[in-house]
Coordinates of C-alpha atoms in Angstrom, one line a residue:
M1 CA -11.8 -38.0 -44.2
I2 CA -11.2 -34.5 -42.7
S3 CA -11.7 -31.7 -45.2
Y4 CA -8.3 -29.9 -45.2
T5 CA -9.9 -26.7 -46.5
R6 CA -12.2 -26.7 -43.6
L7 CA -9.5 -27.6 -41.2
F8 CA -7.2 -24.9 -42.5
A9 CA -10.1 -22.4 -42.1
S10 CA -10.7 -23.6 -38.5
V11 CA -7.0 -23.2 -37.6
C12 CA -6.9 -19.7 -39.1
A13 CA -10.0 -18.7 -37.2
L14 CA -8.5 -20.0 -34.0
A15 CA -5.3 -18.1 -34.6
S16 CA -7.1 -14.9 -35.3
T17 CA -9.5 -14.9 -32.3
A18 CA -8.5 -13.7 -28.9
A19 CA -10.1 -15.0 -25.8
A20 CA -11.7 -12.1 -23.9
L21 CA -9.8 -10.7 -21.0
N22 CA -11.3 -11.4 -17.6
P23 CA -13.2 -8.3 -16.4
I24 CA -11.6 -6.3 -13.6
E25 CA -13.6 -5.6 -10.5
V26 CA -13.1 -3.6 -7.3
S27 CA -12.4 -5.4 -4.0
G28 CA -11.7 -3.1 -1.1
K29 CA -8.9 -0.8 -2.2
D30 CA -7.6 -3.1 -5.0
F31 CA -8.6 -3.9 -8.5
V32 CA -8.7 -7.7 -9.0
D33 CA -9.2 -10.1 -11.8
S34 CA -12.9 -11.2 -11.5
K35 CA -12.0 -14.9 -12.1
T36 CA -8.6 -15.5 -10.7
K37 CA -8.9 -12.9 -7.9
D38 CA -5.3 -11.8 -8.5
R39 CA -4.5 -8.2 -7.8
F40 CA -4.4 -6.0 -10.9
Q41 CA -2.1 -3.0 -11.0
I42 CA -2.4 -0.5 -13.8
I43 CA 0.7 -0.2 -16.1
G44 CA -0.8 2.3 -18.5
V45 CA -0.7 5.2 -20.8
D46 CA -3.1 8.1 -21.6
Y47 CA -4.3 7.7 -25.2
Q48 CA -5.7 10.6 -27.3
P49 CA -3.9 10.7 -30.7
G50 CA -4.1 14.1 -32.2
G51 CA -5.1 15.7 -28.8
S52 CA -8.5 17.3 -28.4
S53 CA -8.3 18.7 -31.9
G54 CA -8.0 15.2 -33.2
F55 CA -11.5 14.4 -32.0
T56 CA -14.6 14.9 -34.1
T57 CA -18.1 13.4 -34.4
K58 CA -16.7 11.3 -37.2
L59 CA -13.4 10.2 -35.6
D60 CA -12.2 9.3 -32.2
P61 CA -9.2 7.4 -30.8
L62 CA -11.0 4.0 -30.9
S63 CA -12.7 4.2 -34.3
D64 CA -9.7 3.7 -36.7
A65 CA -8.6 0.0 -36.6
D66 CA -5.3 0.6 -38.5
V67 CA -4.2 3.2 -36.0
C68 CA -5.3 1.0 -33.1
L69 CA -3.4 -2.0 -34.4
R70 CA -0.2 0.1 -34.8
D71 CA -0.5 1.6 -31.3
A72 CA -1.6 -1.6 -29.6
A73 CA 1.4 -3.5 -31.0
L74 CA 3.8 -0.8 -29.9
M75 CA 2.2 -0.6 -26.4
Q76 CA 2.4 -4.4 -26.1
R77 CA 6.1 -4.1 -26.8
L78 CA 6.4 -1.7 -23.9
G79 CA 4.4 -3.8 -21.5
I80 CA 1.3 -1.6 -21.2
N81 CA -1.8 -3.3 -19.8
T82 CA -4.2 -0.3 -19.7
I83 CA -5.1 2.8 -21.7
R84 CA -7.1 5.8 -20.8
V85 CA -9.2 7.5 -23.6
Y86 CA -10.6 11.0 -22.9
N87 CA -12.9 11.9 -25.8
L88 CA -15.3 9.4 -27.5
E89 CA -18.2 9.7 -29.9
P90 CA -20.9 7.1 -28.9
S91 CA -22.4 6.9 -32.5
L92 CA -19.2 5.5 -34.0
N93 CA -18.3 1.8 -34.2
H94 CA -15.5 0.8 -31.8
D95 CA -15.7 -3.0 -32.1
E96 CA -12.4 -3.5 -34.0
C97 CA -10.3 -1.2 -31.9
A98 CA -11.7 -2.6 -28.6
S99 CA -11.1 -6.1 -29.9
I100 CA -7.5 -5.2 -31.0
F101 CA -6.7 -3.9 -27.5
N102 CA -8.4 -6.9 -25.9
A103 CA -6.2 -9.2 -28.1
A104 CA -3.1 -7.3 -27.0
G105 CA -4.0 -7.9 -23.3
I106 CA -4.8 -4.2 -22.8
Y107 CA -7.7 -2.9 -20.7
M108 CA -9.5 0.5 -21.3
I109 CA -10.5 3.2 -18.8
L110 CA -12.8 5.7 -20.6
D111 CA -13.9 9.2 -19.9
V112 CA -17.6 9.7 -20.7
S113 CA -17.5 13.4 -21.5
N114 CA -16.2 15.2 -24.6
P115 CA -15.4 18.9 -25.3
L116 CA -18.3 19.5 -27.7
A117 CA -21.4 21.4 -26.8
G118 CA -23.7 19.2 -24.5
G119 CA -20.8 16.7 -23.9
Y120 CA -19.6 17.9 -20.6
L121 CA -20.5 19.1 -17.1
D122 CA -19.8 22.9 -16.8
R123 CA -17.7 23.2 -13.6
S124 CA -18.6 26.9 -13.2
A125 CA -22.4 26.2 -13.2
P126 CA -23.0 22.4 -13.3
W127 CA -26.8 22.8 -12.8
T128 CA -27.0 24.3 -16.3
T129 CA -25.6 21.2 -18.0
Y130 CA -26.9 18.5 -15.6
S131 CA -29.5 17.5 -18.1
A132 CA -30.8 14.9 -20.5
I133 CA -28.7 16.4 -23.3
Y134 CA -25.5 15.7 -21.3
Y135 CA -26.7 12.2 -20.4
K136 CA -27.2 11.2 -24.0
Q137 CA -23.4 11.5 -24.2
V138 CA -22.7 9.8 -20.9
F139 CA -25.1 6.9 -21.3
G140 CA -24.2 6.7 -25.0
V141 CA -20.6 5.9 -24.1
I142 CA -21.8 3.3 -21.5
E143 CA -24.0 1.6 -24.0
G144 CA -21.3 1.6 -26.7
F145 CA -18.6 0.0 -24.5
K146 CA -20.5 -2.0 -21.8
N147 CA -20.1 -5.3 -23.6
Y148 CA -16.3 -5.3 -24.0
D149 CA -14.8 -7.4 -21.2
N150 CA -11.5 -5.4 -21.4
L151 CA -13.4 -2.3 -20.3
L152 CA -12.0 -1.6 -16.8
G153 CA -14.1 1.3 -15.9
F154 CA -15.4 4.8 -16.6
F155 CA -14.3 8.2 -15.4
A156 CA -17.4 10.3 -14.5
G157 CA -15.3 13.5 -14.7
N158 CA -11.8 14.8 -15.1
E159 CA -10.6 17.7 -12.9
V160 CA -14.1 19.2 -12.7
I161 CA -13.3 20.2 -9.1
N162 CA -10.5 22.7 -9.2
E163 CA -9.7 26.4 -8.5
D164 CA -12.1 27.5 -11.2
A165 CA -15.0 25.3 -10.1
T166 CA -18.1 26.5 -8.3
Y167 CA -18.6 25.5 -4.6
M168 CA -21.4 23.2 -5.7
A169 CA -19.3 21.2 -8.2
P170 CA -18.7 18.2 -5.9
R171 CA -22.4 17.8 -5.3
Y172 CA -23.2 17.5 -9.0
M173 CA -20.1 15.4 -9.7
R174 CA -21.1 12.8 -7.1
A175 CA -24.6 12.8 -8.6
V176 CA -23.1 11.9 -12.0
V177 CA -21.3 8.9 -10.4
R178 CA -24.7 7.9 -8.9
D179 CA -26.6 8.2 -12.2
M180 CA -23.9 6.2 -14.1
K181 CA -23.8 3.4 -11.6
D182 CA -27.6 3.2 -11.5
Y183 CA -27.7 3.1 -15.3
I184 CA -25.1 0.3 -15.3
A185 CA -26.9 -1.7 -12.6
K186 CA -30.1 -1.6 -14.7
N187 CA -28.7 -1.9 -18.2
S188 CA -25.4 -3.8 -18.1
K189 CA -24.8 -7.5 -17.7
R190 CA -22.0 -6.8 -15.2
A191 CA -21.0 -4.1 -12.7
I192 CA -18.6 -1.8 -14.4
P193 CA -16.5 0.4 -12.0
V194 CA -17.1 4.2 -12.1
G195 CA -14.6 6.7 -10.7
Y196 CA -13.3 10.3 -10.7
S197 CA -10.0 11.8 -11.9
A198 CA -8.8 14.6 -9.8
A199 CA -6.3 17.4 -10.2
D200 CA -3.3 17.4 -7.7
I201 CA -4.5 20.4 -5.7
R202 CA -3.0 19.5 -2.3
D203 CA -5.2 21.9 -0.3
I204 CA -8.4 20.1 -1.3
L205 CA -7.1 16.7 -2.5
M206 CA -8.0 14.7 0.6
D207 CA -11.4 16.5 0.9
T208 CA -12.0 15.4 -2.7
V209 CA -11.3 11.7 -2.2
H210 CA -13.2 11.7 1.1
Y211 CA -16.2 13.2 -0.6
F212 CA -16.3 10.5 -3.2
E213 CA -15.3 7.4 -1.2
C214 CA -17.5 7.8 1.9
D215 CA -20.6 5.7 2.3
L216 CA -23.9 7.7 2.0
K217 CA -26.6 5.7 3.6
N218 CA -29.5 7.0 1.5
S219 CA -27.5 6.9 -1.8
T220 CA -25.0 4.0 -1.7
S221 CA -24.6 4.0 -5.5
S222 CA -23.2 7.5 -5.5
R223 CA -20.0 6.3 -3.9
A224 CA -17.1 6.2 -6.4
D225 CA -15.5 2.8 -7.1
F226 CA -12.0 4.3 -7.7
F227 CA -10.1 7.5 -7.6
G228 CA -7.6 8.8 -10.2
L229 CA -4.9 11.4 -9.5
N230 CA -3.3 13.6 -12.2
S231 CA 0.0 14.4 -10.6
Y232 CA 3.2 15.9 -12.1
S233 CA 5.2 16.6 -9.0
W234 CA 8.0 14.1 -9.8
C235 CA 10.3 15.9 -12.4
G236 CA 13.6 14.7 -13.7
D237 CA 15.8 12.7 -11.4
A238 CA 13.7 13.6 -8.3
S239 CA 13.3 11.3 -5.3
Y240 CA 10.5 9.8 -3.3
K241 CA 10.7 12.7 -0.8
S242 CA 11.6 15.6 -3.0
S243 CA 8.7 14.9 -5.3
G244 CA 6.2 14.7 -2.4
F245 CA 5.3 11.1 -3.3
N246 CA 6.0 10.1 0.3
V247 CA 3.2 12.6 1.4
L248 CA 0.8 11.2 -1.2
T249 CA 1.5 7.6 0.0
E250 CA 0.8 8.6 3.5
D251 CA -2.3 10.5 2.6
F252 CA -3.8 7.7 0.6
A253 CA -2.7 4.8 2.8
N254 CA -6.1 4.7 4.4
A255 CA -8.2 5.1 1.3
T256 CA -11.0 2.6 1.0
I257 CA -11.2 2.5 -2.8
P258 CA -8.4 1.9 -5.4
V259 CA -6.3 5.0 -6.1
F260 CA -4.0 5.3 -9.0
F261 CA -2.2 8.0 -11.1
S262 CA -4.6 8.8 -13.9
E263 CA -1.8 11.1 -15.3
Y264 CA 1.9 11.3 -14.4
G265 CA 5.1 12.1 -16.2
C266 CA 6.4 15.7 -15.7
N267 CA 8.4 17.0 -18.7
D268 CA 10.0 20.0 -17.1
V269 CA 13.2 18.1 -17.5
K270 CA 13.8 16.5 -21.0
P271 CA 14.2 13.8 -22.0
R272 CA 12.1 12.2 -19.3
I273 CA 13.8 9.3 -17.5
F274 CA 10.8 8.1 -15.6
T275 CA 12.6 7.2 -12.3
E276 CA 9.2 7.6 -10.6
V277 CA 8.1 4.3 -12.1
Q278 CA 10.3 2.5 -9.5
A279 CA 8.6 4.4 -6.7
I280 CA 5.0 4.0 -8.0
Y281 CA 5.4 0.2 -8.3
G282 CA 7.7 0.0 -5.2
E283 CA 6.8 -1.8 -2.0
E284 CA 5.9 1.4 -0.2
M285 CA 3.6 2.9 -2.8
T286 CA 1.8 -0.3 -3.9
Q287 CA 0.1 -0.4 -0.5
A288 CA -1.6 2.9 -1.3
F289 CA -1.7 3.1 -5.1
S290 CA -2.8 0.7 -7.9
G291 CA -0.3 1.9 -10.5
G292 CA -0.7 4.6 -13.0
L293 CA -1.1 5.9 -16.6
V294 CA 1.8 7.9 -18.0
Y295 CA 0.9 11.0 -20.0
E296 CA 0.8 10.5 -23.0
W297 CA 1.0 8.3 -26.0
T298 CA 1.5 10.6 -29.1
Q299 CA 3.6 13.7 -29.3
E300 CA 1.5 16.8 -29.4
D301 CA 2.3 20.5 -29.0
N302 CA 2.9 20.1 -25.3
E303 CA 5.7 17.5 -26.0
Y304 CA 4.5 14.7 -23.6
G305 CA 4.5 12.0 -26.2
L306 CA 6.2 8.6 -26.2
V307 CA 5.8 8.2 -30.0
K308 CA 5.6 10.7 -32.8
V309 CA 3.3 10.0 -35.7
N310 CA 5.1 11.4 -38.8
N311 CA 2.4 10.5 -41.2
S312 CA -0.1 7.7 -41.9
N313 CA 2.8 5.4 -43.0
T314 CA 5.5 6.1 -40.5
V315 CA 5.9 6.5 -36.7
T316 CA 9.0 7.2 -34.5
T317 CA 9.4 5.9 -30.9
L318 CA 10.9 8.8 -29.0
I319 CA 13.7 8.7 -26.4
D320 CA 10.9 8.9 -23.8
Y321 CA 9.5 5.6 -25.1
E322 CA 12.8 3.9 -24.8
N323 CA 13.5 5.3 -21.3
F324 CA 10.0 4.3 -20.1
Q325 CA 10.5 0.8 -21.5
K326 CA 13.8 0.5 -19.5
Q327 CA 12.0 1.4 -16.3
L328 CA 9.1 -0.9 -16.9
S329 CA 11.5 -3.8 -17.6
K330 CA 12.8 -3.6 -14.1
L331 CA 9.5 -4.2 -12.4
D332 CA 8.8 -7.2 -10.2
I333 CA 5.5 -8.2 -11.7
D334 CA 4.9 -11.2 -9.4
R335 CA 5.1 -8.9 -6.3
I336 CA 3.1 -6.1 -7.9
M337 CA 0.2 -8.4 -8.9
S338 CA 0.1 -10.4 -5.7
S339 CA -3.1 -10.1 -3.6
N340 CA -3.2 -8.8 0.0
A341 CA -6.2 -9.5 2.2
S342 CA -5.6 -6.3 4.2
Q343 CA -6.2 -4.4 1.0
T344 CA -9.4 -6.2 -0.1
N345 CA -11.1 -6.2 3.3
V346 CA -11.2 -2.4 4.0
E347 CA -14.6 -0.9 4.5
A348 CA -15.9 2.6 3.7
E349 CA -16.4 5.2 6.4
E350 CA -19.8 7.0 6.7
C351 CA -20.1 10.4 5.1
S352 CA -19.9 13.2 7.6
V353 CA -19.0 16.9 7.7
S354 CA -15.9 16.1 9.9
R355 CA -14.3 14.4 6.9
I356 CA -14.1 17.7 5.1
T357 CA -11.4 20.1 6.4
H358 CA -11.1 22.9 3.9
K359 CA -13.6 25.8 4.2
S360 CA -13.9 26.2 0.4
F361 CA -14.9 22.6 -0.2
Y362 CA -18.6 21.6 -0.3
N363 CA -19.4 19.7 2.9
A364 CA -22.9 18.3 2.3
W365 CA -24.2 15.3 0.4
D366 CA -27.6 16.6 -0.6
L367 CA -27.3 15.4 -4.1
P368 CA -29.6 16.8 -6.8
E369 CA -32.6 14.8 -7.9
V370 CA -32.3 13.0 -11.2
P371 CA -34.0 14.9 -14.1
S372 CA -37.2 13.0 -15.1
K373 CA -36.0 12.2 -18.6
V374 CA -32.7 10.9 -17.3
S375 CA -34.6 8.8 -14.8
D376 CA -36.4 7.3 -17.8
Y377 CA -33.1 6.5 -19.5
I378 CA -31.9 4.7 -16.4
K379 CA -35.1 2.7 -16.1
N380 CA -35.5 1.8 -19.8
G381 CA -32.1 2.3 -21.4
L382 CA -31.0 5.1 -23.8
P383 CA -33.2 4.7 -26.9
D384 CA -31.5 3.7 -30.2
A385 CA -28.0 3.7 -28.6
P386 CA -25.6 1.4 -30.5
S387 CA -23.9 -1.3 -28.3
G388 CA -20.6 -2.9 -29.3
K389 CA -19.2 -6.4 -29.1
L390 CA -15.8 -8.1 -29.4
V391 CA -15.0 -9.4 -32.8
S392 CA -12.2 -11.6 -34.3
V393 CA -8.8 -10.0 -34.9
S394 CA -7.2 -11.3 -38.0
A395 CA -4.6 -8.7 -38.8
T396 CA -1.6 -8.7 -36.5
T397 CA 1.3 -7.3 -38.6
I398 CA 1.3 -3.5 -38.7
P399 CA 1.6 -1.9 -42.2
Q400 CA 3.4 1.2 -41.0
K401 CA 7.2 1.6 -40.7
V402 CA 8.5 2.3 -37.2
Y403 CA 11.8 4.0 -36.4
D404 CA 13.6 4.5 -33.1
S405 CA 14.9 7.8 -31.8
T406 CA 18.1 7.4 -33.7
G407 CA 16.4 6.9 -37.0
K408 CA 16.9 3.1 -37.3
E409 CA 14.0 1.1 -38.5
I410 CA 12.4 -1.3 -35.9
T411 CA 11.3 -4.3 -37.8
G412 CA 9.1 -7.3 -37.1
I413 CA 6.6 -5.4 -34.9
K414 CA 3.2 -7.2 -34.7
L415 CA 0.5 -7.8 -32.3
E416 CA 0.7 -11.0 -30.3
V417 CA -2.7 -12.4 -29.4
K418 CA -2.9 -13.0 -25.7
S419 CA -5.2 -14.7 -23.3
G420 CA -4.4 -12.5 -20.3
A421 CA -3.2 -9.1 -19.4
N422 CA 0.0 -7.8 -21.0
T423 CA 3.0 -7.2 -18.9
P424 CA 6.5 -5.7 -19.4
S425 CA 9.3 -7.9 -20.6
S426 CA 12.5 -8.5 -18.6
S427 CA 14.5 -6.7 -21.2
G428 CA 14.4 -3.0 -21.8
S429 CA 16.3 -3.0 -25.1
S430 CA 14.8 -1.9 -28.4
T431 CA 14.4 -4.1 -31.4
S432 CA 16.3 -2.3 -34.2
G433 CA 16.7 -3.5 -37.7
S434 CA 18.3 -1.8 -40.7
S435 CA 18.9 2.0 -40.7
S436 CA 16.4 4.2 -42.4
G437 CA 18.6 4.4 -45.4
S438 CA 19.1 0.7 -45.8
S439 CA 17.1 -1.5 -48.2
S440 CA 17.8 -4.8 -46.5
G441 CA 14.8 -4.8 -44.2
S442 CA 16.3 -7.6 -42.1
S443 CA 15.4 -7.8 -38.4
S444 CA 18.0 -7.8 -35.6
S445 CA 18.3 -10.6 -33.2
S446 CA 19.0 -8.2 -30.3
G447 CA 15.4 -7.3 -29.8
T448 CA 13.2 -7.1 -26.8
S449 CA 11.8 -10.4 -25.6
T450 CA 8.1 -10.9 -26.0
P451 CA 6.1 -9.5 -23.1
T452 CA 5.1 -12.3 -20.7
N453 CA 1.4 -13.3 -20.5
A454 CA 0.0 -12.6 -17.1
A455 CA -2.4 -15.5 -17.4
S456 CA 0.4 -17.9 -17.7
L457 CA 1.5 -17.0 -14.2
N458 CA -1.8 -18.4 -13.0
G459 CA -1.4 -21.6 -14.9
A460 CA -3.7 -20.6 -17.8
P461 CA -2.5 -21.5 -21.3
S462 CA -1.9 -18.9 -23.9
L463 CA -2.2 -19.3 -27.7
A464 CA 1.0 -18.6 -29.6
L465 CA 1.6 -19.7 -33.2
G466 CA 5.2 -19.3 -33.9
G467 CA 5.4 -19.0 -37.7
A468 CA 5.1 -22.0 -39.9
G469 CA 6.5 -24.4 -37.3
G470 CA 3.8 -23.4 -34.8
F471 CA 1.1 -23.6 -37.4
F472 CA 2.0 -27.2 -38.4
M473 CA 2.3 -28.3 -34.8
L474 CA -1.2 -27.1 -34.2
L475 CA -2.4 -28.6 -37.5
A476 CA -0.9 -32.0 -36.5
S477 CA -2.6 -31.8 -33.1
L478 CA -6.0 -31.5 -34.8
L479 CA -5.5 -34.4 -37.2

């Protein structure tokens, strides 16, 4: 006779555990699912709640499970499949947050630097910070996150090469890519992509990507795996040409690594209407770009937020959230994610001075030698560094109240456990319940449909327990 107590516990465990997302890998100039080989395009958002001031050695964006659950559920409702996190503290435990985003079908791209002393490469004099102290931060982040399958990749640097940088900055930045990739090759169970996030400085933009993507025969591991672009040239109801996106598409058409917008979403015109979404994921641009991350999730002083955190108990989705949702709902996901052999079969060109055109840009690949202690870290691993692992996700209903931009409460928001990457729904409408002054708390039937599960497009089943009915159907199947 089956023990119903044990059976009930087994069902609950099944319902609360998300299968890990398939790791993403680089194939030519595309990101692809490592198992299905389907193309992966980033539909993402930059995620740094509280801004740089919200980061401390005791708190970072992926250390508070309650906040992560709230935000993952709201991102899932949008159709987000990737987040970028800028500042992380390696000593903190990130298991719950990483697992929550994994359950939501959301990948992570992580910067390895932070703004604290010893946590970044000084662009004005990189040789002064290219040291073992800095690499405790860099390798600490790698160690902490390397075991999460929903980790898409690491940014070795963000806008280190700009107008204020020294001439030698590219040399040291490519060396950081090399050291990170060598550390991963030696100390990780899988190859995790490493890339660079660049400022949209048109005079040196192509020199920058050429410097990172070319093949250096005596240091092949120093070649970046992907390239991010922080660009805000599309403002308001601009167009493909007036924004200069047509020029970017032409410039990156021959790139040999995946290129994507690591930040976009100009707010010179408010509210933002995000018409650039249709261009970024349109047929012309998807041959050159692998999607993008809109800046940013929470409303800070610079007013780029999609949501406003009122306090620990309430949050408001802003009009930008709703406008972004409407644009994402129009996307042709089947076309966007379809593979293309011409994309995956490209090969890197050899590094040469002829690939650098601007006089102010460093045109040699004489990378600095690895500091001896850093070399020891690469060979033996960073001592006493905590490593994370995915854990079960049991809570799916968020405890906070959520209101839309008109003040109406949005009810019934909870995280849906997925077995594949999250995608936008076909409806851009918001799910609104009672107004903020009502006590009924009933949910509306005019809500957004559940985001589709990308894995189901490939024939993979997904786990969905629809209330009591779904529970008893599953229970019956096990009897």
